[in-house]
CSV table of C-alpha atoms and ligand atoms in Angstrom, one decimal:
chain,number,residue,atom,x,y,z
A,1,UNK,CA,-62.2,69.3,-158.1
A,2,UNK,CA,-62.0,73.0,-157.6
A,3,UNK,CA,-61.5,74.3,-154.0
A,4,UNK,CA,-62.4,77.7,-152.6
A,5,UNK,CA,-60.9,78.9,-149.4
A,6,UNK,CA,-62.9,81.8,-147.8
A,7,UNK,CA,-60.9,83.9,-145.4
A,8,UNK,CA,-57.2,84.7,-146.0
A,9,UNK,CA,-56.1,85.0,-142.4
A,10,UNK,CA,-53.5,82.8,-140.9
A,11,UNK,CA,-55.5,79.6,-141.2
A,12,UNK,CA,-56.9,80.4,-144.7
A,13,UNK,CA,-53.6,81.3,-146.2
A,14,UNK,CA,-51.9,78.2,-145.0
A,15,UNK,CA,-54.8,76.0,-145.9
A,16,UNK,CA,-55.0,77.5,-149.4
A,17,UNK,CA,-51.3,77.1,-150.1
A,18,UNK,CA,-51.2,73.6,-148.5
A,19,UNK,CA,-54.1,72.3,-150.5
A,20,UNK,CA,-52.6,73.7,-153.7
A,21,UNK,CA,-49.3,72.0,-152.8
A,22,UNK,CA,-51.3,68.7,-152.5
A,23,UNK,CA,-52.0,69.2,-156.2
A,24,UNK,CA,-55.5,70.8,-156.1
A,25,UNK,CA,-56.6,74.0,-158.0
A,26,UNK,CA,-57.4,76.4,-155.2
A,27,UNK,CA,-58.9,79.9,-155.2
A,28,UNK,CA,-58.5,82.1,-152.1
A,29,UNK,CA,-60.9,84.8,-151.4
A,30,UNK,CA,-61.7,87.4,-148.7
A,31,UNK,CA,-64.0,90.3,-148.2
A,32,UNK,CA,-61.0,92.4,-147.5
A,33,UNK,CA,-60.3,93.5,-151.1
A,34,UNK,CA,-57.1,95.3,-150.2
A,35,UNK,CA,-55.6,92.3,-148.6
A,36,UNK,CA,-56.4,90.1,-151.6
A,37,UNK,CA,-54.8,92.8,-153.8
A,38,UNK,CA,-51.6,92.6,-151.7
A,39,UNK,CA,-51.5,88.8,-151.6
A,40,UNK,CA,-52.0,88.8,-155.4
A,41,UNK,CA,-49.0,91.1,-155.8
A,42,UNK,CA,-47.0,88.5,-153.7
A,43,UNK,CA,-47.1,90.4,-150.4
A,44,UNK,CA,-47.9,87.8,-147.7
A,45,UNK,CA,-49.5,89.7,-144.7
A,46,UNK,CA,-48.1,87.5,-142.0
A,47,UNK,CA,-44.7,86.1,-141.1
A,48,UNK,CA,-44.8,82.4,-141.2
A,49,UNK,CA,-41.6,80.4,-142.1
A,50,UNK,CA,-41.9,78.8,-145.6
A,51,UNK,CA,-45.3,80.3,-146.4
A,52,UNK,CA,-44.2,83.0,-148.9
A,53,UNK,CA,-42.4,80.4,-150.9
A,54,UNK,CA,-45.3,77.9,-150.8
A,55,UNK,CA,-47.7,80.6,-152.0
A,56,UNK,CA,-45.4,81.9,-154.7
A,57,UNK,CA,-44.5,78.4,-156.0
A,58,UNK,CA,-48.2,77.4,-156.3
A,59,UNK,CA,-49.2,80.7,-157.9
A,60,UNK,CA,-46.4,80.1,-160.4
A,61,UNK,CA,-47.7,76.6,-161.1
A,62,UNK,CA,-51.1,78.1,-161.6
A,63,UNK,CA,-52.6,75.9,-158.9
A,64,UNK,CA,-53.3,78.8,-156.6
A,65,UNK,CA,-55.0,82.1,-157.3
A,66,UNK,CA,-56.7,84.9,-155.3
A,67,UNK,CA,-59.7,86.9,-156.1
A,68,UNK,CA,-61.8,89.4,-154.2
A,69,UNK,CA,-65.0,88.3,-156.0
A,70,UNK,CA,-66.5,86.0,-153.3
A,71,UNK,CA,-69.6,85.2,-155.4
A,72,UNK,CA,-67.7,84.1,-158.4
A,73,UNK,CA,-65.3,82.0,-156.4
A,74,UNK,CA,-68.1,80.2,-154.5
A,75,UNK,CA,-69.9,79.5,-157.8
A,76,UNK,CA,-66.8,78.0,-159.4
A,77,UNK,CA,-65.9,75.8,-156.4
A,78,UNK,CA,-66.9,72.2,-155.7
A,79,UNK,CA,-65.5,72.3,-152.2
A,80,UNK,CA,-65.5,75.4,-150.0
A,81,UNK,CA,-63.2,75.7,-146.9
A,82,UNK,CA,-64.6,78.3,-144.5
A,83,UNK,CA,-61.6,79.9,-142.7
A,84,UNK,CA,-63.0,83.1,-141.5
A,85,UNK,CA,-62.4,84.5,-138.0
A,86,UNK,CA,-64.4,83.5,-134.9
A,87,UNK,CA,-63.2,86.2,-132.4
A,88,UNK,CA,-64.0,86.0,-128.8
A,89,UNK,CA,-67.0,87.9,-127.4
A,90,UNK,CA,-67.2,89.4,-123.9
A,91,UNK,CA,-68.8,86.4,-122.4
A,92,UNK,CA,-66.0,84.1,-123.7
A,93,UNK,CA,-68.1,82.6,-126.4
A,94,UNK,CA,-67.0,82.7,-130.1
A,95,UNK,CA,-68.5,85.3,-132.3
A,96,UNK,CA,-70.0,83.4,-135.2
A,97,UNK,CA,-71.3,86.3,-137.3
A,98,UNK,CA,-68.7,85.9,-140.0
A,99,UNK,CA,-69.5,82.2,-140.3
A,100,UNK,CA,-73.2,83.1,-140.7
A,101,UNK,CA,-72.4,85.7,-143.3
A,102,UNK,CA,-70.4,83.3,-145.4
A,103,UNK,CA,-73.1,80.6,-145.0
A,104,UNK,CA,-75.7,83.1,-146.5
A,105,UNK,CA,-73.3,83.9,-149.3
A,106,UNK,CA,-72.9,80.3,-150.1
A,107,UNK,CA,-76.7,79.9,-150.1
A,108,UNK,CA,-76.9,82.8,-152.6
A,109,UNK,CA,-74.4,81.2,-154.9
A,110,UNK,CA,-75.4,77.5,-154.7
A,111,UNK,CA,-75.4,76.9,-158.4
A,112,UNK,CA,-74.6,73.1,-158.1
A,113,UNK,CA,-73.7,70.6,-155.4
A,114,UNK,CA,-71.0,71.8,-153.0
A,115,UNK,CA,-69.3,70.4,-150.0
A,116,UNK,CA,-68.9,73.1,-147.3
A,117,UNK,CA,-66.0,72.4,-144.9
A,118,UNK,CA,-65.7,74.3,-141.7
A,119,UNK,CA,-62.0,74.8,-140.9
A,120,UNK,CA,-62.2,77.7,-138.4
A,121,UNK,CA,-62.3,76.7,-134.8
A,122,UNK,CA,-66.0,76.6,-134.0
A,123,UNK,CA,-68.2,75.4,-131.1
A,124,UNK,CA,-69.7,71.9,-131.4
A,125,UNK,CA,-73.0,72.1,-133.3
A,126,UNK,CA,-71.8,74.9,-135.6
A,127,UNK,CA,-72.3,72.7,-138.6
A,128,UNK,CA,-75.9,72.4,-137.7
A,129,UNK,CA,-76.2,76.2,-137.9
A,130,UNK,CA,-74.3,76.4,-141.2
A,131,UNK,CA,-76.5,73.7,-142.7
A,132,UNK,CA,-79.7,75.4,-141.4
A,133,UNK,CA,-78.6,78.8,-142.7
A,134,UNK,CA,-77.7,77.5,-146.2
A,135,UNK,CA,-80.9,75.6,-146.3
A,136,UNK,CA,-82.9,78.6,-145.2
A,137,UNK,CA,-81.5,81.0,-147.6
A,138,UNK,CA,-80.7,78.9,-150.7
A,139,UNK,CA,-82.8,79.8,-153.7
A,140,UNK,CA,-82.7,76.5,-155.5
A,141,UNK,CA,-83.2,72.8,-154.6
A,142,UNK,CA,-79.5,72.2,-155.1
A,143,UNK,CA,-77.9,69.6,-152.7
A,144,UNK,CA,-75.0,70.4,-150.5
A,145,UNK,CA,-73.1,68.7,-147.6
A,146,UNK,CA,-71.4,70.0,-144.5
A,147,UNK,CA,-68.1,68.7,-143.1
A,148,UNK,CA,-65.8,69.7,-140.3
A,149,UNK,CA,-62.0,69.5,-140.8
A,150,UNK,CA,-60.5,71.4,-137.9
A,151,UNK,CA,-57.0,72.8,-138.2
A,152,UNK,CA,-54.2,72.0,-135.8
A,153,UNK,CA,-51.5,74.2,-137.2
A,154,UNK,CA,-49.0,75.8,-134.9
A,155,UNK,CA,-47.8,79.2,-135.8
A,156,UNK,CA,-44.1,79.1,-136.7
A,157,UNK,CA,-44.4,75.6,-138.1
A,158,UNK,CA,-47.7,75.8,-139.8
A,159,UNK,CA,-46.5,74.9,-143.3
A,160,UNK,CA,-44.8,71.8,-142.1
A,161,UNK,CA,-47.8,70.9,-139.8
A,162,UNK,CA,-50.1,71.1,-142.8
A,163,UNK,CA,-47.9,69.0,-145.1
A,164,UNK,CA,-46.9,66.5,-142.3
A,165,UNK,CA,-49.8,66.3,-140.0
A,166,UNK,CA,-50.2,64.1,-136.9
A,167,UNK,CA,-53.8,63.6,-137.8
A,168,UNK,CA,-56.4,65.0,-140.2
A,169,UNK,CA,-59.9,64.9,-138.6
A,170,UNK,CA,-62.6,64.5,-141.2
A,171,UNK,CA,-66.1,65.0,-139.6
A,172,UNK,CA,-68.8,64.1,-142.1
A,173,UNK,CA,-72.4,63.1,-142.2
A,174,UNK,CA,-72.7,61.7,-145.7
A,175,UNK,CA,-70.7,59.2,-147.8
A,176,UNK,CA,-70.4,61.8,-150.6
A,177,UNK,CA,-68.9,64.4,-148.2
A,178,UNK,CA,-66.6,61.8,-146.8
A,179,UNK,CA,-65.4,60.6,-150.2
A,180,UNK,CA,-64.7,64.2,-151.4
A,181,UNK,CA,-62.8,65.2,-148.3
A,182,UNK,CA,-60.8,61.9,-148.2
A,183,UNK,CA,-59.9,62.5,-151.9
A,184,UNK,CA,-58.6,65.9,-151.1
A,185,UNK,CA,-56.3,64.4,-148.5
A,186,UNK,CA,-55.5,61.2,-150.6
A,187,UNK,CA,-51.8,61.9,-150.4
A,188,UNK,CA,-52.0,61.9,-146.6
A,189,UNK,CA,-54.6,59.1,-146.3
A,190,UNK,CA,-52.8,57.3,-143.5
A,191,UNK,CA,-53.3,60.4,-141.3
A,192,UNK,CA,-57.1,60.7,-141.9
A,193,UNK,CA,-59.5,59.9,-139.0
A,194,UNK,CA,-63.2,59.9,-140.0
A,195,UNK,CA,-65.8,60.9,-137.3
A,196,UNK,CA,-69.2,62.5,-137.2
A,197,UNK,CA,-69.3,66.3,-137.3
A,198,UNK,CA,-69.9,67.0,-133.6
A,199,UNK,CA,-67.0,64.8,-132.7
A,200,UNK,CA,-64.7,66.5,-135.1
A,201,UNK,CA,-65.7,69.9,-133.8
A,202,UNK,CA,-65.1,68.8,-130.2
A,203,UNK,CA,-61.7,67.2,-131.0
A,204,UNK,CA,-60.3,70.7,-131.8
A,205,UNK,CA,-61.5,72.5,-128.7
A,206,UNK,CA,-60.8,69.5,-126.5
A,207,UNK,CA,-57.2,69.2,-127.8
A,208,UNK,CA,-56.3,72.9,-127.4
A,209,UNK,CA,-57.9,73.1,-124.0
A,210,UNK,CA,-56.0,70.0,-122.9
A,211,UNK,CA,-52.7,71.5,-124.1
A,212,UNK,CA,-53.5,74.8,-122.3
A,213,UNK,CA,-54.3,72.8,-119.2
A,214,UNK,CA,-51.0,71.0,-119.4
A,215,UNK,CA,-49.1,74.3,-119.6
A,216,UNK,CA,-51.0,75.7,-116.6
A,217,UNK,CA,-50.3,72.5,-114.7
A,218,UNK,CA,-46.5,72.8,-115.2
A,219,UNK,CA,-46.7,76.5,-114.4
A,220,UNK,CA,-48.4,75.7,-111.1
A,221,UNK,CA,-45.7,73.1,-110.4
A,222,UNK,CA,-43.1,75.8,-111.2
A,223,UNK,CA,-44.5,77.9,-108.4
A,224,UNK,CA,-43.8,75.1,-106.0
A,225,UNK,CA,-40.3,74.7,-107.4
A,226,UNK,CA,-39.7,78.4,-106.9
A,227,UNK,CA,-40.4,78.0,-103.2
A,228,UNK,CA,-38.4,74.8,-102.8
A,229,UNK,CA,-35.2,73.4,-104.1
A,230,UNK,CA,-36.9,71.4,-106.9
A,231,UNK,CA,-36.1,72.3,-110.5
A,232,UNK,CA,-39.1,72.5,-112.8
A,233,UNK,CA,-37.2,71.4,-115.9
A,234,UNK,CA,-36.1,68.2,-114.2
A,235,UNK,CA,-39.6,67.7,-112.8
A,236,UNK,CA,-41.0,68.0,-116.4
A,237,UNK,CA,-38.4,65.7,-117.8
A,238,UNK,CA,-39.0,63.1,-115.1
A,239,UNK,CA,-42.8,63.4,-115.7
A,240,UNK,CA,-42.4,63.3,-119.5
A,241,UNK,CA,-40.6,60.0,-119.5
A,242,UNK,CA,-43.9,58.4,-118.7
A,243,UNK,CA,-45.4,57.9,-122.1
A,244,UNK,CA,-48.8,58.4,-120.6
A,245,UNK,CA,-47.8,62.0,-119.8
A,246,UNK,CA,-45.3,62.8,-122.6
A,247,UNK,CA,-42.6,65.4,-122.5
A,248,UNK,CA,-44.1,68.1,-124.8
A,249,UNK,CA,-46.0,71.1,-123.6
A,250,UNK,CA,-44.5,70.9,-120.2
A,251,UNK,CA,-42.3,74.0,-120.5
A,252,UNK,CA,-42.9,76.4,-117.6
A,253,UNK,CA,-42.9,80.1,-118.4
A,254,UNK,CA,-45.0,83.2,-118.4
A,255,UNK,CA,-48.1,81.4,-119.7
A,256,UNK,CA,-49.8,80.6,-123.0
A,257,UNK,CA,-50.8,83.3,-125.4
A,258,UNK,CA,-51.7,83.4,-129.1
A,259,UNK,CA,-54.9,83.4,-131.1
A,260,UNK,CA,-56.0,79.9,-130.0
A,261,UNK,CA,-55.4,78.6,-126.4
A,262,UNK,CA,-56.8,81.6,-124.5
A,263,UNK,CA,-59.8,81.9,-126.8
A,264,UNK,CA,-60.5,78.2,-127.2
A,265,UNK,CA,-60.4,77.3,-123.5
A,266,UNK,CA,-62.9,80.1,-122.7
A,267,UNK,CA,-65.1,79.0,-125.6
A,268,UNK,CA,-65.1,75.4,-124.3
A,269,UNK,CA,-66.0,76.6,-120.8
A,270,UNK,CA,-68.9,78.5,-122.3
A,271,UNK,CA,-70.0,75.5,-124.5
A,272,UNK,CA,-69.9,73.2,-121.5
A,273,UNK,CA,-71.6,75.6,-119.1
A,274,UNK,CA,-74.4,76.2,-121.7
A,275,UNK,CA,-74.9,72.4,-121.7
A,276,UNK,CA,-75.0,72.3,-117.9
A,277,UNK,CA,-71.6,70.7,-117.5
A,278,UNK,CA,-69.3,71.8,-114.6
A,279,UNK,CA,-66.3,73.3,-116.3
A,280,UNK,CA,-64.4,74.4,-113.2
A,281,UNK,CA,-61.3,72.4,-114.2
A,282,UNK,CA,-60.8,74.4,-117.3
A,283,UNK,CA,-61.7,77.7,-115.6
A,284,UNK,CA,-59.0,77.1,-113.1
A,285,UNK,CA,-56.5,76.3,-115.8
A,286,UNK,CA,-57.3,79.6,-117.5
A,287,UNK,CA,-57.1,81.5,-114.1
A,288,UNK,CA,-53.7,80.0,-113.5
A,289,UNK,CA,-52.6,81.3,-116.8
A,290,UNK,CA,-54.0,84.8,-116.1
A,291,UNK,CA,-52.1,84.8,-112.8
A,292,UNK,CA,-48.7,84.2,-114.6
A,293,UNK,CA,-48.4,87.9,-115.2
A,294,UNK,CA,-48.6,88.9,-111.6
A,295,UNK,CA,-46.2,86.1,-110.6
A,296,UNK,CA,-43.7,87.3,-113.2
A,297,UNK,CA,-44.0,91.0,-112.4
A,298,UNK,CA,-43.5,90.0,-108.7
A,299,UNK,CA,-40.3,88.3,-109.7
A,300,UNK,CA,-39.1,91.5,-111.4
A,301,UNK,CA,-40.0,93.5,-108.3
A,302,UNK,CA,-38.1,91.0,-106.1
A,303,UNK,CA,-35.0,91.9,-108.2
A,304,UNK,CA,-35.5,95.6,-108.5
A,305,UNK,CA,-37.8,96.6,-105.6
A,306,UNK,CA,-39.1,99.9,-107.0
A,307,UNK,CA,-39.7,99.9,-110.7
A,308,UNK,CA,-40.3,103.7,-111.1
A,309,UNK,CA,-37.7,105.1,-113.5
A,310,UNK,CA,-35.9,101.8,-113.8
A,311,UNK,CA,-34.6,101.2,-117.3
A,312,UNK,CA,-35.7,97.7,-118.3
A,313,UNK,CA,-34.7,95.9,-121.5
A,314,UNK,CA,-37.4,93.6,-122.8
A,315,UNK,CA,-36.3,90.9,-125.2
A,316,UNK,CA,-39.1,89.1,-127.0
A,317,UNK,CA,-42.6,90.4,-127.7
A,318,UNK,CA,-44.2,87.7,-129.9
A,319,UNK,CA,-46.4,85.1,-128.0
A,320,UNK,CA,-43.9,82.5,-129.1
A,321,UNK,CA,-40.8,82.3,-131.3
A,322,UNK,CA,-40.8,82.2,-135.1
A,323,UNK,CA,-43.9,84.4,-135.5
A,324,UNK,CA,-44.6,88.1,-135.5
A,325,UNK,CA,-48.0,87.4,-133.8
A,326,UNK,CA,-48.6,89.2,-130.6
A,327,UNK,CA,-52.3,88.3,-130.1
A,328,UNK,CA,-52.8,87.5,-126.4
A,329,UNK,CA,-49.0,87.6,-125.9
A,330,UNK,CA,-48.1,87.8,-122.2
A,331,UNK,CA,-45.7,90.6,-123.2
A,332,UNK,CA,-48.7,93.0,-123.7
A,333,UNK,CA,-49.8,92.6,-120.1
A,334,UNK,CA,-46.3,92.6,-118.7
A,335,UNK,CA,-45.5,95.9,-120.5
A,336,UNK,CA,-48.7,97.4,-119.3
A,337,UNK,CA,-47.9,96.5,-115.7
A,338,UNK,CA,-44.3,97.8,-115.9
A,339,UNK,CA,-45.4,101.1,-117.5
A,340,UNK,CA,-48.0,101.5,-114.8
A,341,UNK,CA,-45.2,101.2,-112.2
A,342,UNK,CA,-43.3,103.9,-114.0
A,343,UNK,CA,-40.5,101.8,-115.6
A,344,UNK,CA,-38.7,103.0,-118.7
A,345,UNK,CA,-38.7,100.2,-121.3
A,346,UNK,CA,-36.4,99.4,-124.2
A,347,UNK,CA,-38.0,96.7,-126.4
A,348,UNK,CA,-36.6,94.3,-129.0
A,349,UNK,CA,-38.1,91.4,-130.9
A,350,UNK,CA,-36.8,90.0,-134.2
A,351,UNK,CA,-40.2,90.1,-135.9
A,352,UNK,CA,-43.0,91.4,-133.7
A,353,UNK,CA,-42.0,95.1,-133.1
A,354,UNK,CA,-44.1,96.6,-135.9
A,355,UNK,CA,-47.2,94.8,-134.5
A,356,UNK,CA,-46.4,95.9,-130.9
A,357,UNK,CA,-46.0,99.5,-132.0
A,358,UNK,CA,-49.7,99.5,-132.8
A,359,UNK,CA,-50.5,98.8,-129.2
A,360,UNK,CA,-47.7,100.7,-127.6
A,361,UNK,CA,-46.3,103.5,-129.8
A,362,UNK,CA,-42.9,104.8,-129.1
A,363,UNK,CA,-42.7,107.4,-126.3
A,364,UNK,CA,-39.4,109.1,-125.7
A,365,UNK,CA,-37.9,108.2,-122.3
A,366,UNK,CA,-40.7,105.8,-121.5
A,367,UNK,CA,-40.8,103.2,-124.3
A,368,UNK,CA,-38.3,102.8,-127.0
A,369,UNK,CA,-38.0,100.1,-129.7
A,370,UNK,CA,-34.4,99.1,-130.4
A,371,UNK,CA,-32.8,97.6,-133.5
A,372,UNK,CA,-30.8,95.0,-131.7
A,373,UNK,CA,-30.9,93.1,-128.4
A,374,UNK,CA,-27.6,94.7,-127.4
A,375,UNK,CA,-28.9,98.2,-127.9
A,376,UNK,CA,-31.9,97.4,-125.8
A,377,UNK,CA,-29.7,96.4,-122.9
A,378,UNK,CA,-27.6,99.7,-122.9
A,379,UNK,CA,-27.6,101.2,-119.4
A,380,UNK,CA,-30.4,98.9,-118.4
A,381,UNK,CA,-31.1,98.2,-114.7
A,382,UNK,CA,-32.5,94.8,-115.7
A,383,UNK,CA,-33.0,92.6,-118.7
A,384,UNK,CA,-36.1,90.6,-119.0
A,385,UNK,CA,-36.8,87.8,-121.5
A,386,UNK,CA,-40.4,87.1,-122.6
A,387,UNK,CA,-40.0,85.0,-125.8
A,388,UNK,CA,-37.5,82.2,-126.3
A,389,UNK,CA,-36.2,83.3,-129.7
A,390,UNK,CA,-33.0,81.3,-130.5
A,391,UNK,CA,-31.2,84.6,-131.0
A,392,UNK,CA,-31.5,85.3,-127.3
A,393,UNK,CA,-30.0,82.0,-126.2
A,394,UNK,CA,-27.0,82.9,-128.3
A,395,UNK,CA,-26.5,86.4,-126.8
A,396,UNK,CA,-22.9,87.3,-126.0
A,397,UNK,CA,-23.4,87.8,-122.3
A,398,UNK,CA,-20.0,89.5,-121.9
A,399,UNK,CA,-21.2,92.2,-124.3
A,400,UNK,CA,-24.5,92.5,-122.4
A,401,UNK,CA,-22.6,92.8,-119.2
A,402,UNK,CA,-20.6,95.7,-120.5
A,403,UNK,CA,-23.8,97.5,-121.7
A,404,UNK,CA,-25.9,97.1,-118.6
A,405,UNK,CA,-25.9,99.3,-115.5
A,406,UNK,CA,-27.0,96.6,-113.2
A,407,UNK,CA,-26.4,92.9,-113.9
A,408,UNK,CA,-29.9,91.5,-113.4
A,409,UNK,CA,-31.7,89.1,-115.7
A,410,UNK,CA,-35.3,88.0,-115.2
A,411,UNK,CA,-35.9,85.2,-117.7
A,412,UNK,CA,-39.5,84.3,-118.3
A,413,UNK,CA,-38.7,81.4,-120.6
A,414,UNK,CA,-35.7,79.7,-119.0
A,415,UNK,CA,-33.5,80.5,-122.0
A,416,UNK,CA,-30.2,80.2,-120.1
A,417,UNK,CA,-28.5,77.6,-118.1
A,418,UNK,CA,-28.5,79.5,-114.7
A,419,UNK,CA,-24.8,78.7,-114.2
A,420,UNK,CA,-23.8,80.7,-117.2
A,421,UNK,CA,-25.1,84.2,-116.4
A,422,UNK,CA,-24.3,83.6,-112.7
A,423,UNK,CA,-20.6,82.8,-113.5
A,424,UNK,CA,-20.4,86.2,-115.2
A,425,UNK,CA,-21.7,87.9,-112.2
A,426,UNK,CA,-25.4,88.4,-113.2
A,427,UNK,CA,-28.2,88.0,-110.7
A,428,UNK,CA,-30.3,85.5,-112.6
A,429,UNK,CA,-34.0,84.8,-111.9
A,430,UNK,CA,-35.9,82.3,-114.0
A,431,UNK,CA,-39.0,80.1,-113.7
A,432,UNK,CA,-39.1,77.2,-111.3
A,433,UNK,CA,-35.3,77.0,-111.0
A,434,UNK,CA,-33.9,78.6,-107.8
B,1,UDX,C1,-51.9,76.1,-130.9
B,1,UDX,C2,-51.9,74.6,-131.1
B,1,UDX,O1,-50.7,74.0,-130.7
B,1,UDX,C3,-52.3,74.2,-132.5
B,1,UDX,O2,-52.5,72.8,-132.6
B,1,UDX,C4,-53.6,75.0,-132.8
B,1,UDX,O3,-54.0,74.7,-134.2
B,1,UDX,C5,-53.5,76.4,-132.6
B,1,UDX,O4,-53.1,76.7,-131.3
B,1,UDX,P1,-50.1,78.0,-131.5
B,1,UDX,O5,-51.1,79.0,-130.8
B,1,UDX,O6,-49.5,78.4,-132.8
B,1,UDX,O7,-50.8,76.6,-131.7
B,1,UDX,O8,-48.9,77.8,-130.5
B,1,UDX,P2,-48.3,76.7,-129.5
B,1,UDX,O9,-47.0,76.3,-130.0
B,1,UDX,O10,-49.3,75.7,-129.2
B,1,UDX,O11,-48.1,77.6,-128.2
B,1,UDX,C6,-49.2,78.3,-127.6
B,1,UDX,C7,-48.7,79.0,-126.3
B,1,UDX,O12,-48.3,78.2,-125.3
B,1,UDX,C8,-47.5,79.9,-126.6
B,1,UDX,O13,-47.7,81.2,-125.9
B,1,UDX,C9,-46.3,79.2,-126.0
B,1,UDX,O14,-45.3,80.0,-125.5
B,1,UDX,C10,-47.0,78.5,-124.8
B,1,UDX,N1,-46.4,77.2,-124.4
B,1,UDX,C11,-46.3,76.2,-125.2
B,1,UDX,C12,-45.8,77.1,-123.1
B,1,UDX,O15,-45.8,78.1,-122.3
B,1,UDX,N2,-45.3,76.0,-122.7
B,1,UDX,C13,-45.2,74.9,-123.6
B,1,UDX,O16,-44.7,73.8,-123.1
B,1,UDX,C14,-45.8,75.0,-124.9
């Protein structure tokens, strides 16, 4: 069974390499010829732990190849995974034009039966539109099936998530489609859950929105902790011991970012509202997340009062550790606010600086990128932490103390035990821990 993966972004690359690792012959393709060229030369365009090795290993074993010839790849494939982007439109809905374009391309190249699997995060009912589009444009009477197999990969642990998943949702409408997709995941059979397609599509949006809501919830609780003597980490721990709640995704901070949660929660709101459902619960969760930036910048102002001309070290730019991804990262809005107030910023991140330079290029005296966390803290009036990279938890605070002009830390990710910096004489502000 030959598999095509269309779209070599984050989801497509991990899916292509993961399916090859399960033993299938996989061809990756993309309309971005230059990107395919780079991947074919062994240059993986994103930083994701273990992905380079997984791709290289499977290319070597000749199970994985990449080609810019979309038509040929579609014709050769028995199963096609659609992994193209569904960016957000101004009204919050997902832009489905790339999915439509691929559907038409599949129709053009429908030379024999194929199973078309949507893997991109899509609104419920998208499969109906893919099916209709292929049916409308196909030039032969050839049969095809549609399936939904949403991805639940987390950036930073995507390879392991693919190979050791909690669940594999297989949304199908025919036995043939079900058997093919279940065969593909035969090695992970105990994880497969079969549903109809609408259900599979909704599971993805419902899961991400629920997790986003959980984060907004604990952030709201952290606001109460900030104004009382309660400690948000202990509150989360106490709550999480109840198995009905669970301890994960209860880490208070500066809010969720990334390519999924902010987009998916808005998309689900739009889907629900279009169906006449009151979606205010999710709208509020999203609003709480938006408000994190103001809450955090206020904390910095409480520490520094006037930000104009203050030299501020920022550690962490990625939306979470172990990735170079800055899409929807809280750091982007926080940097914008600090610059607007006239602060002078010194930035450091182990992986995400190149990406951030595209949004905020270096400006002498206003915004500098530093090659180490220690360099960033030199003569700083405050140090702020925006991503909980392990490297930061291991900082030598004595050294930081010598470098800084004022001993102030505002920690947006609760990286330190408050007692440690305080013992060294730092004023230490964090989230939901007085
Ligand atoms: C998420 C989903 O977890 C994954 O299943 C889906 O396929 C894609 O979206 P990802 O965006 O990679 O994955 O990151 P995730 O680890 O879920 O974190 C998302 C955001 O929430 C990050 O900004 C993170 O810092 C924040 N977060 C997460 C918290 O603020 N608190 C938490 O307790 C957990």
